[in-house]
Amino acid sequence: MIFKSITITEGQKSKTYTFSENANLIHSNDNTVGKTTLLRLMLYSLGYPIPNTKNIKFEKCSTQTILEEKSITYHIKRENEYLIVNEGTKSDYYILPAELNQFHSLLFGTQDNDILNNLLGTFYMDQEKGWTLLNRGKVIGSIGFNIEQLILGLSGRDYEKLQAELQLLERDIKKYQQMKDVAQYQQEVYEEKGDIIHDTYDESLQRDLAVCSFDVKSLRRELTQVTNTLSDNISIGKFIEKMSLRVKAPDGTEIPVNKDTIVGLIDNTDFLLSRKKLLVAQISKLDQQITKLRNLIYYQSQQPTSETLIEAFDKNLSQISIDAVAVDNILNELNTRQSEVKRALTELAKNNNSILEDMYDIIETYGIELGLTKYMSSGIGFVFTHNLKELSGATLMKMVFAFKMSYIKAVDSVLNVKLPIILDSPSGKEMDKDNIQKLMNILDRDFSDHQIIIASIYDYSLKNLNRIEMGRRVVC
């Protein structure tokens, strides 16, 4: 995947940046002139929910990005929560964030959400968190990365039931922890009030699920109709303009027939876009409700007593008597089960998995080259390591680099996609020139068929390097 160019517009100001398909250095002699902002806007232009930088609000900007993937050129325009994607004569509209993965499935050639949700963490290293994110954590803003999910997605292994249980366990642990924190205070209050009668759980989850499912099907049918009508409107407008038709008024004046002179065409298109946005939002909300209801139905069947306590706590916090001993016992059980489920997910990803084996081989190879072997344990289990206490400074940065390169190779082997490699400020205060050059040598040697984009105040030795010198601001 190649970034060809990006045009950023802020108010009346606009600027275009053009990139080489090889190595690119976004450079300035000083910090705080927009290098990080440019990288983030590139990702923002692909629909990601990227946080603003200090001096520019992304939602106030529009971006137009030209992207090339497998000889297909995409023209992508983003304005706040709208994406317009042109591929040849075809145009598609996406509303963010609900349709983000639908758009990314087009770019990356997969509909697997476990892969799509974790791709950014494979190829982008943010200056704040990216160089310390090894295999789990936040990539940037609210965007997370999880190595188990990525490997399970790349391997095509089903873990939906385990994931649903894990999410429910995490939710319940959080709530029981809150109960534990207030237990002593509540005990003093309730001792004065006497016994409390607990409400019972009397909602019909199955009925609610049926209603939500019916509603979402109806909305999806309407969304399909609106999307098709919107596409037809656009096609008709383009067709009429190509015909170069004109109409003659009673006074003899000739008026060109186009989208601006056809009464109601633009208003109708705007109405359809607004209606599509509303429908997408309603469907997204109902999908979340359906997922919640299904999880509640499943978990209630497994642990009805535990669920009853949680519902009583949620609804009647001011009236419920909390048994601190019981809460502690339940917390211990939930934490134990959470550990078991996490181990089961890891084992599912590990067992007889050639993708994982290839990942480890790459990490081991780069670990030897970068002088990291004394910090590594043997075997594929190291890919899932939680032990980062011994890693810091340059050692951690080099280890993160080795892991990320293995992720990029794995994605390429499964999806046949050459992800760009985007590095923000790789020359940390603890990375000397020798270590930096080792990383650059690996990029030159093993990733010459990937686009490389680096933002830094330093210079780097890379083949066919395209330098982009920054001005005072990204848009000026």
C-alpha positions as CSV (number, residue, x, y, z in Angstrom):
1,M,0.0,0.0,0.0
2,I,1.5,3.3,-1.1
3,F,0.6,6.8,0.0
4,K,1.0,8.9,-3.2
5,S,0.0,12.2,-1.9
6,I,-2.2,14.0,0.7
7,T,-3.8,17.5,0.4
8,I,-4.8,19.1,3.6
9,T,-7.2,22.0,3.7
10,E,-7.9,24.1,6.8
11,G,-10.2,27.0,6.1
12,Q,-8.8,29.0,3.1
13,K,-5.4,27.4,3.4
14,S,-4.3,24.2,1.6
15,K,-1.1,22.3,1.1
16,T,-0.2,19.1,-0.8
17,Y,2.5,16.6,0.2
18,T,3.8,14.1,-2.3
19,F,5.5,10.8,-1.3
20,S,7.9,8.4,-2.9
21,E,7.0,4.7,-3.1
22,N,10.4,4.0,-1.4
23,A,11.7,5.8,1.7
24,N,10.5,9.2,2.8
25,L,11.8,11.5,5.6
26,I,9.5,14.2,6.9
27,H,12.2,16.5,8.3
28,S,12.6,19.8,10.1
29,N,15.5,21.3,12.1
30,D,13.2,22.1,15.0
31,N,10.4,20.2,16.8
32,T,6.8,21.3,17.0
33,V,6.5,22.4,13.4
34,G,4.0,19.7,12.3
35,K,5.9,16.5,11.5
36,T,3.8,14.4,13.9
37,T,0.6,16.3,12.8
38,L,1.3,15.3,9.2
39,L,1.7,11.6,10.1
40,R,-1.5,11.7,12.1
41,L,-3.4,13.4,9.4
42,M,-2.3,10.7,6.9
43,L,-3.9,8.1,9.2
44,Y,-6.9,10.3,9.9
45,S,-7.5,10.5,6.2
46,L,-7.9,6.7,6.2
47,G,-10.8,7.0,8.7
48,Y,-8.9,6.2,11.9
49,P,-10.1,8.1,15.1
50,I,-6.8,9.9,15.5
51,P,-6.5,12.5,18.3
52,N,-5.7,16.1,17.4
53,T,-2.3,17.6,18.0
54,K,-1.8,20.9,19.9
55,N,-2.2,23.4,17.1
56,I,-4.8,21.9,14.7
57,K,-8.2,20.3,15.1
58,F,-8.6,17.5,12.6
59,E,-12.4,17.8,12.4
60,K,-11.9,21.3,11.1
61,C,-9.8,20.1,8.2
62,S,-10.6,18.2,5.1
63,T,-8.1,15.7,3.5
64,Q,-7.7,14.3,0.1
65,T,-5.4,11.3,-0.2
66,I,-4.3,9.4,-3.2
67,L,-3.5,5.8,-2.3
68,E,-2.3,2.9,-4.4
69,E,-2.8,-0.7,-3.6
70,K,-2.2,-3.6,-6.0
71,S,-2.3,-1.3,-9.0
72,I,-5.6,0.2,-7.9
73,T,-5.6,4.0,-7.3
74,Y,-8.0,5.3,-4.6
75,H,-8.9,8.9,-4.2
76,I,-10.1,9.3,-0.6
77,K,-11.7,12.5,0.7
78,R,-12.4,12.9,4.4
79,E,-14.5,15.6,6.0
80,N,-15.0,15.0,9.7
81,E,-17.2,11.8,9.8
82,Y,-17.6,11.4,6.1
83,L,-15.4,9.4,3.7
84,I,-15.8,9.6,-0.1
85,V,-13.8,7.0,-1.9
86,N,-13.4,7.1,-5.7
87,E,-11.9,4.2,-7.6
88,G,-12.0,4.8,-11.3
89,T,-15.6,5.7,-12.1
90,K,-17.0,4.2,-8.9
91,S,-17.8,6.3,-5.9
92,D,-18.6,5.0,-2.4
93,Y,-19.6,6.9,0.8
94,Y,-18.8,5.8,4.3
95,I,-19.9,7.2,7.6
96,L,-17.5,7.0,10.5
97,P,-16.9,5.3,12.8
98,A,-19.7,2.8,12.0
99,E,-18.4,1.9,8.5
100,L,-14.7,2.2,9.1
101,N,-14.0,-1.6,8.9
102,Q,-16.2,-1.8,5.8
103,F,-13.9,0.7,4.1
104,H,-10.7,-0.9,5.5
105,S,-11.9,-4.3,4.2
106,L,-11.7,-2.7,0.7
107,L,-8.2,-1.4,1.2
108,F,-6.7,-4.5,2.9
109,G,-8.6,-7.3,1.3
110,T,-10.0,-8.9,4.4
111,Q,-13.3,-8.8,6.2
112,D,-11.8,-10.2,9.4
113,N,-12.4,-7.6,12.1
114,D,-9.7,-9.1,14.4
115,I,-7.1,-8.3,11.7
116,L,-8.6,-4.9,10.7
117,N,-8.9,-3.7,14.3
118,N,-5.2,-4.5,15.0
119,L,-3.5,-3.4,11.7
120,L,-2.6,0.1,12.7
121,G,-0.6,-1.3,15.6
122,T,1.5,-3.3,13.2
123,F,2.8,-0.6,10.9
124,Y,2.6,2.7,12.9
125,M,4.8,3.7,15.8
126,D,3.7,6.9,17.5
127,Q,6.3,9.0,19.2
128,E,4.4,8.9,22.5
129,K,3.3,5.2,22.9
130,G,4.5,3.4,19.7
131,W,8.1,2.7,20.8
132,T,7.0,1.0,24.0
133,L,4.0,-1.0,22.6
134,L,5.3,-4.5,22.2
135,N,2.3,-6.9,21.9
136,R,-0.6,-5.4,23.9
137,G,-1.8,-1.9,24.7
138,K,-2.8,1.4,23.1
139,V,-1.5,2.4,19.7
140,I,-2.8,6.0,19.8
141,G,-5.8,7.5,21.3
142,S,-8.5,4.9,21.8
143,I,-7.1,2.5,19.2
144,G,-5.7,-0.7,20.8
145,F,-3.5,-3.6,19.8
146,N,-3.7,-7.2,20.9
147,I,-1.3,-9.9,19.7
148,E,-3.7,-12.8,20.4
149,Q,-6.4,-11.2,18.3
150,L,-4.1,-10.5,15.4
151,I,-2.7,-14.0,15.3
152,L,-6.1,-15.6,15.7
153,G,-7.4,-13.4,12.9
154,L,-4.5,-14.1,10.6
155,S,-4.8,-17.9,11.4
156,G,-8.6,-17.9,10.7
157,R,-9.3,-19.4,14.1
158,D,-12.7,-19.0,15.8
159,Y,-12.7,-17.7,19.4
160,E,-16.0,-15.8,19.5
161,K,-17.2,-17.7,22.6
162,L,-14.0,-17.2,24.6
163,Q,-13.9,-13.5,23.6
164,A,-17.5,-13.0,24.7
165,E,-16.9,-14.6,28.0
166,L,-13.7,-12.6,28.5
167,Q,-15.6,-9.3,27.9
168,L,-18.3,-10.3,30.3
169,L,-15.7,-11.3,33.0
170,E,-13.9,-7.9,32.6
171,R,-17.2,-6.1,33.0
172,D,-18.1,-8.0,36.1
173,I,-14.7,-7.7,37.7
174,K,-14.9,-4.0,37.3
175,K,-18.3,-3.8,38.9
176,Y,-17.5,-6.1,41.8
177,Q,-14.3,-4.1,42.4
178,Q,-16.5,-1.0,42.7
179,M,-18.7,-2.9,45.2
180,K,-15.7,-3.9,47.2
181,D,-14.4,-0.3,47.3
182,V,-17.7,1.0,48.8
183,A,-18.5,-2.1,50.9
184,Q,-17.3,-0.7,54.2
185,Y,-19.1,2.6,53.8
186,Q,-22.3,0.9,52.7
187,Q,-22.2,-1.5,55.7
188,E,-22.2,1.4,58.1
189,V,-25.2,3.0,56.3
190,Y,-27.2,-0.2,56.0
191,E,-26.6,-1.2,59.6
192,E,-28.7,1.8,60.6
193,K,-31.5,1.0,58.0
194,G,-31.8,-2.8,58.7
195,D,-32.4,-5.5,56.1
196,I,-32.9,-4.4,52.5
197,I,-35.3,-6.3,50.2
198,H,-33.5,-7.0,46.9
199,D,-35.2,-6.4,43.6
200,T,-35.5,-9.4,41.3
201,Y,-34.3,-9.6,37.7
202,D,-37.7,-9.7,35.8
203,E,-36.9,-8.4,32.3
204,S,-37.6,-10.5,29.3
205,L,-34.2,-10.5,27.5
206,Q,-35.4,-12.8,24.8
207,R,-38.3,-10.5,23.9
208,D,-36.1,-7.5,23.8
209,L,-33.6,-9.3,21.6
210,A,-36.4,-10.3,19.1
211,V,-37.6,-6.7,19.0
212,C,-34.1,-5.3,18.4
213,S,-33.4,-7.9,15.7
214,F,-36.6,-7.0,13.9
215,D,-35.9,-3.3,14.0
216,V,-32.3,-3.6,12.8
217,K,-33.4,-5.8,9.8
218,S,-35.9,-3.1,8.8
219,L,-33.3,-0.4,9.1
220,R,-30.8,-2.3,7.1
221,R,-33.3,-2.8,4.3
222,E,-34.0,1.0,4.3
223,L,-30.2,1.7,4.3
224,T,-29.7,-0.5,1.2
225,Q,-32.5,1.4,-0.6
226,V,-31.1,4.8,0.4
227,T,-27.5,3.8,-0.6
228,N,-28.8,2.6,-4.0
229,T,-30.8,5.7,-4.6
230,L,-27.9,7.9,-3.6
231,S,-25.7,6.1,-6.1
232,D,-28.3,6.4,-8.8
233,N,-28.6,10.2,-8.2
234,I,-24.9,10.6,-8.5
235,S,-24.7,8.5,-11.6
236,I,-27.7,10.3,-13.2
237,G,-26.1,13.7,-12.5
238,K,-22.8,12.7,-14.0
239,F,-24.6,11.2,-17.1
240,I,-26.6,14.3,-17.7
241,E,-23.5,16.5,-17.4
242,K,-21.7,14.3,-20.0
243,M,-24.6,14.8,-22.4
244,S,-24.1,18.6,-22.4
245,L,-27.8,19.1,-22.7
246,R,-29.4,22.6,-22.8
247,V,-33.0,23.7,-22.4
248,K,-34.6,26.8,-24.0
249,A,-36.6,29.1,-21.8
250,P,-39.7,30.9,-23.3
251,D,-37.6,34.1,-23.8
252,G,-35.1,32.1,-25.9
253,T,-32.4,31.9,-23.2
254,E,-30.5,28.6,-23.3
255,I,-29.8,27.0,-19.9
256,P,-27.3,24.2,-19.4
257,V,-28.6,21.1,-17.8
258,N,-26.4,20.0,-14.9
259,K,-26.6,19.1,-11.2
260,D,-26.7,22.8,-10.3
261,T,-29.7,23.6,-12.6
262,I,-31.8,20.5,-12.0
263,V,-34.2,21.6,-9.3
264,G,-34.0,19.5,-6.2
265,L,-31.1,17.2,-7.2
266,I,-28.6,18.6,-4.8
267,D,-31.2,19.0,-2.0
268,N,-32.3,15.4,-2.6
269,T,-28.7,14.1,-2.4
270,D,-28.1,16.1,0.8
271,F,-31.3,14.6,2.3
272,L,-30.2,11.1,1.3
273,L,-26.8,11.6,2.9
274,S,-28.4,12.8,6.1
275,R,-30.8,9.9,6.1
276,K,-28.0,7.5,5.5
277,K,-26.0,9.0,8.5
278,L,-29.1,8.7,10.7
279,L,-29.7,5.1,9.6
280,V,-26.1,4.0,10.2
281,A,-26.2,5.5,13.7
282,Q,-29.4,3.8,14.5
283,I,-28.2,0.4,13.2
284,S,-24.9,0.8,15.2
285,K,-26.8,1.5,18.4
286,L,-29.1,-1.5,17.9
287,D,-26.2,-3.7,17.0
288,Q,-24.5,-2.8,20.3
289,Q,-27.8,-3.4,22.2
290,I,-28.2,-6.8,20.5
291,T,-24.6,-7.8,21.4
292,K,-25.3,-6.7,25.0
293,L,-28.5,-8.7,25.2
294,R,-26.9,-11.9,23.8
295,N,-24.0,-11.6,26.2
296,L,-26.5,-11.2,29.1
297,I,-28.5,-14.2,28.0
298,Y,-25.4,-16.3,27.8
299,Y,-23.9,-15.2,31.0
300,Q,-27.2,-15.4,33.0
301,S,-27.5,-19.0,31.9
302,Q,-24.0,-19.7,33.2
303,Q,-23.9,-17.7,36.5
304,P,-27.4,-16.6,37.4
305,T,-26.5,-15.8,41.0
306,S,-23.6,-13.6,40.1
307,E,-25.6,-11.8,37.5
308,T,-28.4,-11.2,40.0
309,L,-26.0,-9.5,42.4
310,I,-24.7,-7.2,39.6
311,E,-28.1,-6.2,38.5
312,A,-29.2,-5.4,42.1
313,F,-26.0,-3.4,42.6
314,D,-26.6,-1.4,39.4
315,K,-30.2,-0.6,40.1
316,N,-30.3,-0.2,43.8
317,L,-26.8,1.0,45.0
318,S,-28.2,3.2,47.6
319,Q,-30.4,0.5,49.0
320,I,-28.4,-2.7,48.7
321,S,-26.5,-4.3,51.5
322,I,-23.1,-5.4,50.3
323,D,-21.5,-8.6,51.8
324,A,-17.8,-7.8,51.7
325,V,-16.8,-11.4,52.2
326,A,-19.1,-12.6,49.4
327,V,-17.8,-9.9,47.1
328,D,-14.2,-10.9,47.8
329,N,-15.0,-14.6,47.1
330,I,-16.7,-13.8,43.8
331,L,-13.9,-11.5,42.8
332,N,-11.4,-14.3,43.4
333,E,-13.5,-16.7,41.3
334,L,-13.9,-14.1,38.4
335,N,-10.1,-13.3,38.4
336,T,-9.3,-17.0,38.3
337,R,-11.6,-17.6,35.4
338,Q,-10.3,-14.5,33.6
339,S,-6.8,-15.9,33.8
340,E,-8.0,-19.3,32.5
341,V,-9.8,-17.7,29.5
342,K,-6.7,-15.6,28.7
343,R,-4.5,-18.6,28.8
344,A,-7.0,-20.5,26.6
345,L,-6.9,-17.7,24.0
346,T,-3.1,-17.8,24.0
347,E,-3.1,-21.5,23.7
348,L,-5.6,-21.4,20.8
349,A,-3.2,-19.0,19.1
350,K,-0.1,-21.0,19.8
351,N,-1.2,-24.6,18.9
352,N,0.2,-25.8,15.6
353,N,0.4,-22.3,14.2
354,S,2.9,-21.8,11.3
355,I,2.2,-18.0,11.3
356,L,3.2,-17.7,14.9
357,E,6.3,-19.8,14.3
358,D,7.3,-17.6,11.4
359,M,6.8,-14.5,13.6
360,Y,9.1,-15.9,16.3
361,D,11.8,-16.8,13.8
362,I,11.8,-13.2,12.5
363,I,11.9,-11.8,16.0
364,E,14.7,-14.1,16.9
365,T,16.7,-13.2,13.8
366,Y,16.4,-9.5,14.4
367,G,17.0,-10.0,18.1
368,I,20.4,-11.5,17.3
369,E,21.2,-8.8,14.9
370,L,20.2,-6.1,17.4
371,G,21.9,-7.6,20.4
372,L,18.8,-8.6,22.3
373,T,19.2,-12.3,22.8
374,K,19.9,-12.1,26.6
375,Y,16.5,-10.5,27.0
376,M,14.7,-13.1,24.9
377,S,13.4,-16.6,26.0
378,S,13.3,-19.4,23.5
379,G,10.2,-20.7,21.9
380,I,7.1,-19.2,20.3
381,G,5.6,-18.3,23.7
382,F,8.0,-15.3,23.8
383,V,5.7,-13.6,21.3
384,F,3.1,-13.4,24.0
385,T,5.5,-12.2,26.8
386,H,4.2,-10.1,29.6
387,N,7.7,-9.6,31.1
388,L,8.8,-6.1,30.1
389,K,10.4,-5.2,33.4
390,E,13.9,-5.9,32.0
391,L,13.3,-3.8,28.9
392,S,13.8,-0.1,28.9
393,G,15.3,2.7,26.8
394,A,17.1,1.6,23.6
395,T,16.6,-2.1,24.5
396,L,12.8,-1.8,24.6
397,M,12.8,0.3,21.4
398,K,14.8,-2.3,19.5
399,M,12.6,-5.1,20.8
400,V,9.5,-3.3,19.7
401,F,11.0,-2.7,16.3
402,A,11.7,-6.5,15.9
403,F,8.2,-7.4,17.0
404,K,6.6,-4.9,14.6
405,M,8.6,-6.1,11.7
406,S,7.5,-9.7,12.4
407,Y,3.8,-8.5,12.4
408,I,4.3,-6.7,9.0
409,K,5.8,-9.9,7.5
410,A,2.9,-12.0,8.9
411,V,0.3,-9.6,7.4
412,D,2.1,-9.7,4.1
413,S,2.2,-13.5,4.0
414,V,-1.6,-13.8,4.7
415,L,-3.1,-10.8,3.0
416,N,-0.4,-10.2,0.3
417,V,-0.4,-6.5,1.4
418,K,2.8,-4.5,1.7
419,L,1.9,-2.3,4.6
420,P,3.6,1.1,4.8
421,I,6.1,1.4,7.7
422,I,5.4,4.7,9.5
423,L,7.9,5.7,12.3
424,D,7.5,8.9,14.3
425,S,10.7,10.1,15.9
426,P,12.7,6.8,16.1
427,S,15.8,8.6,17.5
428,G,14.7,8.6,21.1
429,K,17.0,10.2,23.7
430,E,18.4,6.7,24.6
431,M,18.9,5.5,21.0
432,D,22.4,6.3,19.7
433,K,23.4,6.6,16.1
434,D,24.8,3.0,15.9
435,N,21.5,1.5,17.1
436,I,19.4,3.7,14.8
437,Q,21.6,2.7,11.8
438,K,21.0,-1.0,12.6
439,L,17.3,-0.4,12.3
440,M,17.7,1.5,9.0
441,N,19.9,-1.3,7.6
442,I,17.1,-3.8,8.3
443,L,14.6,-1.5,6.6
444,D,16.8,-1.1,3.6
445,R,17.7,-4.8,3.3
446,D,14.4,-6.6,4.2
447,F,11.7,-4.0,3.6
448,S,12.7,-2.3,0.4
449,D,9.4,-3.3,-1.2
450,H,7.5,-1.4,1.5
451,Q,6.9,2.3,1.6
452,I,8.8,3.8,4.6
453,I,7.7,7.1,6.1
454,I,9.8,8.6,9.0
455,A,9.3,11.9,10.8
456,S,12.3,13.3,12.6
457,I,14.6,16.2,13.2
458,Y,17.5,13.8,12.4
459,D,18.9,12.5,9.0
460,Y,19.0,8.8,8.2
461,S,20.9,6.7,5.7
462,L,18.3,5.0,3.5
463,K,18.4,4.2,-0.2
464,N,16.3,6.4,-2.6
465,L,15.4,8.7,0.3
466,N,12.8,11.4,-0.5
467,R,13.1,14.4,1.8
468,I,10.0,16.4,2.8
469,E,11.1,19.6,4.5
470,M,8.4,21.0,6.8
471,G,7.6,24.7,7.1
472,R,6.2,26.5,10.1
473,R,2.9,24.5,10.1
474,V,1.4,21.6,8.3
475,V,-0.9,24.0,6.4
476,C,0.6,27.4,5.6
